[in-house]
PDB file of C-alpha atoms in Angstrom:
ATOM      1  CA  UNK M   1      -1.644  51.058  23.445  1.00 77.00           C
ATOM      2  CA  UNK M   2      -3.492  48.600  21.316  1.00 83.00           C
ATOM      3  CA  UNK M   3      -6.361  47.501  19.111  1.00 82.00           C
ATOM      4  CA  UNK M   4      -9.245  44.953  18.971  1.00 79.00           C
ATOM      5  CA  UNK M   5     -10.263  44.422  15.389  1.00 80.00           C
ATOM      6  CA  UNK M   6     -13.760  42.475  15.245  1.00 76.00           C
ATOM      7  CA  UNK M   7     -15.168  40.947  12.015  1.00 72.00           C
ATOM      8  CA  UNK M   8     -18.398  39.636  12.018  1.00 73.00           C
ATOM      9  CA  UNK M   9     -19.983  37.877   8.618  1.00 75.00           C
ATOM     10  CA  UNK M  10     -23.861  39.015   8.227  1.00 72.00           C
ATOM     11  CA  UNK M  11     -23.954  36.498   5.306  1.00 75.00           C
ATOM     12  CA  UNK M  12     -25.751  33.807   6.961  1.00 74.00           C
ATOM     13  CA  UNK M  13     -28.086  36.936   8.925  1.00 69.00           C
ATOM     14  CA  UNK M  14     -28.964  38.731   5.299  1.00 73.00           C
ATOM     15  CA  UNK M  15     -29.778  35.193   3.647  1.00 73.00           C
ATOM     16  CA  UNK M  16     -32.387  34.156   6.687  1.00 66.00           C
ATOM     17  CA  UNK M  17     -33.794  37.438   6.200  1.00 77.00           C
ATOM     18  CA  UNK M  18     -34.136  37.511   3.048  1.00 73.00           C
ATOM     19  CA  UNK M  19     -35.782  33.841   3.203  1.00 66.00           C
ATOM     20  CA  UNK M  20     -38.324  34.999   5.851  1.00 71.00           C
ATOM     21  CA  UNK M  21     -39.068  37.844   3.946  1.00 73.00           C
ATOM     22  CA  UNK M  22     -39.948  35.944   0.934  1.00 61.00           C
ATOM     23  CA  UNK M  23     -41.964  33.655   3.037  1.00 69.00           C
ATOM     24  CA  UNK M  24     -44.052  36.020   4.347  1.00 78.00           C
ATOM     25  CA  UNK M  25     -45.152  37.168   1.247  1.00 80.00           C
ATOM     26  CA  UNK M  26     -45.595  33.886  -0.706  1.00 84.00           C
ATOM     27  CA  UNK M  27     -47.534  30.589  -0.820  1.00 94.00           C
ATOM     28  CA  UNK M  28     -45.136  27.860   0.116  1.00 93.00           C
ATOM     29  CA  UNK M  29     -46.951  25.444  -2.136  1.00 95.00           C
ATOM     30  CA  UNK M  30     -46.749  27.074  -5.554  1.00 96.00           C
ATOM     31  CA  UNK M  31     -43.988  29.760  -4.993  1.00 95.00           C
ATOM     32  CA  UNK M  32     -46.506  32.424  -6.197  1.00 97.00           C
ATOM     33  CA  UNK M  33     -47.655  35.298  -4.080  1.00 97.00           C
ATOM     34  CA  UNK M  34     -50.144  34.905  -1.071  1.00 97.00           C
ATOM     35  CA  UNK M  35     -53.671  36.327  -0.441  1.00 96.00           C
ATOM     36  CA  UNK M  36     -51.382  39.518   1.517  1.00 95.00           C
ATOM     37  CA  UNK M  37     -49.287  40.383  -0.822  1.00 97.00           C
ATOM     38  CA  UNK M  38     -52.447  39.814  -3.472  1.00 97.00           C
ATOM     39  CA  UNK M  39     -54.485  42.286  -0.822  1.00 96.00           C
ATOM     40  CA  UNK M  40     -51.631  45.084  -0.889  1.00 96.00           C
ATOM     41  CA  UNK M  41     -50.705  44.936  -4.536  1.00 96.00           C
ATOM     42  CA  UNK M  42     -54.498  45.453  -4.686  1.00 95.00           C
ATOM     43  CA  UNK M  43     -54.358  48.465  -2.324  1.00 93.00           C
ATOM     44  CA  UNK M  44     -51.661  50.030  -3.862  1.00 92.00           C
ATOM     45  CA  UNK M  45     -53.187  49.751  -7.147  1.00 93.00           C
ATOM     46  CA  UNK M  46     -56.245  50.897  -6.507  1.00 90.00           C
ATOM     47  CA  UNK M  47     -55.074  54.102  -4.715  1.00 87.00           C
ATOM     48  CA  UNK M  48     -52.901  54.904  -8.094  1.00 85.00           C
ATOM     49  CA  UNK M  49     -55.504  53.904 -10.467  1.00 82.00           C
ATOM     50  CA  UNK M  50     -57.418  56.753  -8.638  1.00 73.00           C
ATOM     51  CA  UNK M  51     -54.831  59.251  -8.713  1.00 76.00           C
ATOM     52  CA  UNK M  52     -54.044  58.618 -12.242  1.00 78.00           C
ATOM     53  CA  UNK M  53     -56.851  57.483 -14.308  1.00 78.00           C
ATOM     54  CA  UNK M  54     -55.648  53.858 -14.985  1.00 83.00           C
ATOM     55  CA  UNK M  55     -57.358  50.859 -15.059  1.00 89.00           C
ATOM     56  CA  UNK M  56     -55.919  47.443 -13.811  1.00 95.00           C
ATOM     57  CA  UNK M  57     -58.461  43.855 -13.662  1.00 96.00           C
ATOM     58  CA  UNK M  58     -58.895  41.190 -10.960  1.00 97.00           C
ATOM     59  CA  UNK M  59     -58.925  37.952 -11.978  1.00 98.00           C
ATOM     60  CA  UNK M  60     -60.756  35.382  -9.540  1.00 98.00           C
ATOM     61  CA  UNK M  61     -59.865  32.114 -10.132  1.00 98.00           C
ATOM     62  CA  UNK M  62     -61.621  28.841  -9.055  1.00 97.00           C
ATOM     63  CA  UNK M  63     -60.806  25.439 -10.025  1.00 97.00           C
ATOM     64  CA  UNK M  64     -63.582  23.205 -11.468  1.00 95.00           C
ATOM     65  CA  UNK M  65     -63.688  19.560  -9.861  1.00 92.00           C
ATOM     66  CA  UNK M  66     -60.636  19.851  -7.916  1.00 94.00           C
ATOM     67  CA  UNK M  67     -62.077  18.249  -4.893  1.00 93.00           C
ATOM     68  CA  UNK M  68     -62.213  15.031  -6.566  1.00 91.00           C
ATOM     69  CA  UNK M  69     -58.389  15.590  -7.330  1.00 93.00           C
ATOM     70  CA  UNK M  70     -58.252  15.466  -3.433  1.00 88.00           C
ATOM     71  CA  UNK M  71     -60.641  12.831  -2.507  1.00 90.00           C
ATOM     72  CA  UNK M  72     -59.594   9.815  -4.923  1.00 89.00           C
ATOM     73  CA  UNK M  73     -55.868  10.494  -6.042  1.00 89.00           C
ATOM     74  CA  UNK M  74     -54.794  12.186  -2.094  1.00 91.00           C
ATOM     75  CA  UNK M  75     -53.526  15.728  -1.180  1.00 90.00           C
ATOM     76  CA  UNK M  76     -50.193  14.193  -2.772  1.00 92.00           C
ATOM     77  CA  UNK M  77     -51.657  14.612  -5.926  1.00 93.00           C
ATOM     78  CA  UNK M  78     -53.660  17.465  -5.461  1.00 94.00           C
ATOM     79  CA  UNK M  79     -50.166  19.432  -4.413  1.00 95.00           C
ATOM     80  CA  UNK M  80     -48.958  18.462  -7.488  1.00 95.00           C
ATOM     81  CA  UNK M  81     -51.908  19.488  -9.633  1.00 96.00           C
ATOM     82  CA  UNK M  82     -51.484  23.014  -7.692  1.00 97.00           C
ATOM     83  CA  UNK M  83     -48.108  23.487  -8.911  1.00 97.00           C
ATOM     84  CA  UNK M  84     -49.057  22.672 -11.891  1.00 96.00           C
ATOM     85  CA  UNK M  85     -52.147  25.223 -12.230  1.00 97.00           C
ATOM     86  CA  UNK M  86     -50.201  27.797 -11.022  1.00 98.00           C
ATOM     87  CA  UNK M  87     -46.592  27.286 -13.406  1.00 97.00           C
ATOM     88  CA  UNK M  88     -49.523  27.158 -16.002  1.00 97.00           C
ATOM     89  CA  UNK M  89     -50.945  30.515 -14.974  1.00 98.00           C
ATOM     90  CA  UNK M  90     -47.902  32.379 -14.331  1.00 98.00           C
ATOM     91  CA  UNK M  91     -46.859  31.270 -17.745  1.00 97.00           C
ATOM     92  CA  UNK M  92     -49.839  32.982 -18.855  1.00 97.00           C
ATOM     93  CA  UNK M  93     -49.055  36.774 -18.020  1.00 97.00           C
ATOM     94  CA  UNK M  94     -46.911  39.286 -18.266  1.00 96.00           C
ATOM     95  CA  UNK M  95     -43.796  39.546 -15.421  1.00 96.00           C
ATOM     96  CA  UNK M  96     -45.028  43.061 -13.545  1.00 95.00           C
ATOM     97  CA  UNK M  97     -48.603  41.381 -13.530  1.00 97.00           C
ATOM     98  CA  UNK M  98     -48.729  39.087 -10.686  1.00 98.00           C
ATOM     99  CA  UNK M  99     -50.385  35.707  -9.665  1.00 98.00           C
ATOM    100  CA  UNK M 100     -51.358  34.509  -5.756  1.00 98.00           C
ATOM    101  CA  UNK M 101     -52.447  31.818  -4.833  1.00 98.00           C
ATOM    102  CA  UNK M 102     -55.609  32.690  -2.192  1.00 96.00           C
ATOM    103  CA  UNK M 103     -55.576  29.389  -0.887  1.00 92.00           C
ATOM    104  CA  UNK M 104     -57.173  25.802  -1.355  1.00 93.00           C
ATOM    105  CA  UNK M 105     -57.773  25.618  -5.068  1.00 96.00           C
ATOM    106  CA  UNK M 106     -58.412  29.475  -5.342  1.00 97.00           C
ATOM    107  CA  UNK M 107     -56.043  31.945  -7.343  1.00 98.00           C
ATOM    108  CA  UNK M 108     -56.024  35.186  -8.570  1.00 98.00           C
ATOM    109  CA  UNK M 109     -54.547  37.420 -10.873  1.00 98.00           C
ATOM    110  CA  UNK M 110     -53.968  41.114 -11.303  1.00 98.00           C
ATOM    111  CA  UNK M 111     -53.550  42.880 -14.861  1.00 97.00           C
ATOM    112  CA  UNK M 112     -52.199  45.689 -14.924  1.00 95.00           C
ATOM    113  CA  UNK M 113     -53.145  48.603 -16.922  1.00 92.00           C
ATOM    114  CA  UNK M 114     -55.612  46.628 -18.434  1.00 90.00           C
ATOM    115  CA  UNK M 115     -59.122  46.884 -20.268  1.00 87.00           C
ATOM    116  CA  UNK M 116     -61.790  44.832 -19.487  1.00 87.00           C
ATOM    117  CA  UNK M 117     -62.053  42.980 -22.912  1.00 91.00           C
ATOM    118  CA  UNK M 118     -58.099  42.341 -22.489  1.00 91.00           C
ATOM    119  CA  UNK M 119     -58.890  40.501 -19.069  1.00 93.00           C
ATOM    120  CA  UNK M 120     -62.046  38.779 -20.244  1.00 94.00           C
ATOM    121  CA  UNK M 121     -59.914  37.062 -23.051  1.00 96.00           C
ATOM    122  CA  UNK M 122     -57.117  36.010 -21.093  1.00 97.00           C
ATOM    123  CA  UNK M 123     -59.774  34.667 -18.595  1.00 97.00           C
ATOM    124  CA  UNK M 124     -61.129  32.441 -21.239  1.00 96.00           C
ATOM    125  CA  UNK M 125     -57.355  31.650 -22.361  1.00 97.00           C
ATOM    126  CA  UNK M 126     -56.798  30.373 -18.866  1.00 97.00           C
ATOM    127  CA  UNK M 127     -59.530  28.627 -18.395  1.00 97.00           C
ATOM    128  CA  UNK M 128     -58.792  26.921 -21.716  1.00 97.00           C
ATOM    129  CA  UNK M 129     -55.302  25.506 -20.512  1.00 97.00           C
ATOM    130  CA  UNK M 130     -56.737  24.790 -17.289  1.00 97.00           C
ATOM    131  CA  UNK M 131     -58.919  22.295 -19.010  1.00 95.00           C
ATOM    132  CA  UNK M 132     -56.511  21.124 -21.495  1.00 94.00           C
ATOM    133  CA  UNK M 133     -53.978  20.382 -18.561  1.00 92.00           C
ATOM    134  CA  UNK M 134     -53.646  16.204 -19.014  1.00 82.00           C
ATOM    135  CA  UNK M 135     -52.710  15.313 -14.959  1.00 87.00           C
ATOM    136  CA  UNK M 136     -51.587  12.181 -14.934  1.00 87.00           C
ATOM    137  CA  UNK M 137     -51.324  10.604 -10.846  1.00 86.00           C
ATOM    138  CA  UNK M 138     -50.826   6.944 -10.167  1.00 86.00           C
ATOM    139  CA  UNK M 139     -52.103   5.663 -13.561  1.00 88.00           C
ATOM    140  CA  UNK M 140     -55.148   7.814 -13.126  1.00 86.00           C
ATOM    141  CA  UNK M 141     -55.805  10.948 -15.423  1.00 89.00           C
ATOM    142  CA  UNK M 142     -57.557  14.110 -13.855  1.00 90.00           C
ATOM    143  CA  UNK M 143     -59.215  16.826 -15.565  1.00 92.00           C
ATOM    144  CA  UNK M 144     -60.451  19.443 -13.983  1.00 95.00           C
ATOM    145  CA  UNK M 145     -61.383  23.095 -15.104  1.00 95.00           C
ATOM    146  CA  UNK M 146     -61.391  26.920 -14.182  1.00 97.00           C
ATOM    147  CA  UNK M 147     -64.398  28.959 -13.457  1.00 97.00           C
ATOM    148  CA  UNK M 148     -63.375  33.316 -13.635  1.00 97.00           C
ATOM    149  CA  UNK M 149     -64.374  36.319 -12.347  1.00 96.00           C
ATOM    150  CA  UNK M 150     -63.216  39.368 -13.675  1.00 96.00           C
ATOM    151  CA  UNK M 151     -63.745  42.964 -11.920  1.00 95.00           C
ATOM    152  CA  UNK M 152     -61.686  46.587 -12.370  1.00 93.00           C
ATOM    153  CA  UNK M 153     -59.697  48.290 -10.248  1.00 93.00           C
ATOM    154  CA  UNK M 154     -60.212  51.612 -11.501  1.00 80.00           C
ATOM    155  CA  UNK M 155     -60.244  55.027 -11.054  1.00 72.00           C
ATOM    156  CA  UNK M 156     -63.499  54.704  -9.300  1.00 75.00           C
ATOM    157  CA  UNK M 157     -61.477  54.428  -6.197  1.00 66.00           C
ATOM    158  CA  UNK M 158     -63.345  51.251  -4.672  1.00 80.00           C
ATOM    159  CA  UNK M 159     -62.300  49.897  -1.081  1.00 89.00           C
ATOM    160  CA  UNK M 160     -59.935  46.433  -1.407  1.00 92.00           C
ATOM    161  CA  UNK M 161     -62.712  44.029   0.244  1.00 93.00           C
ATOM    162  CA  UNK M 162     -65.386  45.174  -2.414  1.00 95.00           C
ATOM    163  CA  UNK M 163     -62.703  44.713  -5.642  1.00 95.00           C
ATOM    164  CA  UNK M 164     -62.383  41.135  -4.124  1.00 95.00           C
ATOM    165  CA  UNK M 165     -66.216  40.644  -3.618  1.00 95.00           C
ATOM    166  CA  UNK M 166     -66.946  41.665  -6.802  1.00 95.00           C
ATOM    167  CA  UNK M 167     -64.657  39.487  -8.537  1.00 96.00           C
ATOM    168  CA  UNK M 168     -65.576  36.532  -6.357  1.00 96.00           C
ATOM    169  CA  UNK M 169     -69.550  37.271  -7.665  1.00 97.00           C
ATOM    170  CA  UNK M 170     -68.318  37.422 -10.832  1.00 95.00           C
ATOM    171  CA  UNK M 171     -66.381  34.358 -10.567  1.00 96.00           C
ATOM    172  CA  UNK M 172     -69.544  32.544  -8.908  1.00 95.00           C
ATOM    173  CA  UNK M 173     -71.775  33.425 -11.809  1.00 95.00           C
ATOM    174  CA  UNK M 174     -69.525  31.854 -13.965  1.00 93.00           C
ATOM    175  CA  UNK M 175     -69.919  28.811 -12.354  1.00 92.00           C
ATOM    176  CA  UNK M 176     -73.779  28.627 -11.969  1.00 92.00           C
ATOM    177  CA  UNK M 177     -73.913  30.041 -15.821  1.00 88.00           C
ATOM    178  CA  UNK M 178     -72.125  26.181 -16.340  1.00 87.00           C
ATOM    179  CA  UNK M 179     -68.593  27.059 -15.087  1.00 79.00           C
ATOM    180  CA  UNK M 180     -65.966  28.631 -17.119  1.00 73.00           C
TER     181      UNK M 180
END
């Protein structure tokens, strides 16, 4: 009689799926979350805000003048000047509230457990810093800005598409009021 002892090492297995994992859920530029993981976190909240009475705030972010970022200094430095929006942003909240980046030069941010006042002065805090960033590419210096919208997810129980339109109609009035 005998034995057959197998060992097998899931350590490379585990680490690939954690990797995948983490990019399925986040914006390979930036390292912040990406417009699904923005869309569930949204979900979820929503559905507990209902439940419980609480209040948590959208904000839609839109950079100002990017496009000229783009078109004179290259994607190169536009890539840069993303990373650098959103380390700026992140730096900005708290750690359970969380940052996404939606795509091109659009972000967002969810506060939670917020008011509304709260949200609108952190929006005007971020746009702020946004403006105040010096980027610096090839001997050229870039300044762009941040137009926000700001909408609740509250108790009111709203679907996830309408929390994001109304924050993106928020955020569009801000920029035909003269950006900001």
């Amino acid at each position: 009689s005998g034995s057959v002892i197998v060992f097998q090492d899931f350590t490379d297995a585990r680490t690939l799926q954690r990797e995948l994992a983490h990019a399925a859920a986040h914006d390979s530029l930036t390292g912040l979350a990406n417009r699904a993981t923005l869309m569930n976190a949204i979900s979820g909240l929503a559905q507990t805000a209902a439940q419980a009475g609480k209040q948590h705030l959208l904000l839609y972010v839109d950079l100002d003048n990017f496009k000229s970022v783009n078109d004179t200094g290259g994607h190169a430095a536009g890539d840069l000047l993303l990373r650098q929006v959103a380390a700026t942003i992140k730096a900005m909240v708290r750690p359970d509230d969380l940052v996404a980046r939606l795509g091109g030069d659009e972000f967002a941010v969810i506060l939670k457990n917020r008011v509304q006042l709260i949200g609108e002065d952190l929006a005007r805090t971020i746009v702020a810093a946004v403006g105040d960033l010096g980027f610096e590419h090839d001997g050229e210096t870039y300044r762009i800005g941040a137009s926000i919208g700001v909408a609740a997810i509250g108790p009111q129980g709203a679907a996830v598409d309408e929390i994001m339109a109304r924050a993106d109609h928020a955020c569009y009035e801000a920029k035909a009021a003269g950006r900001g």
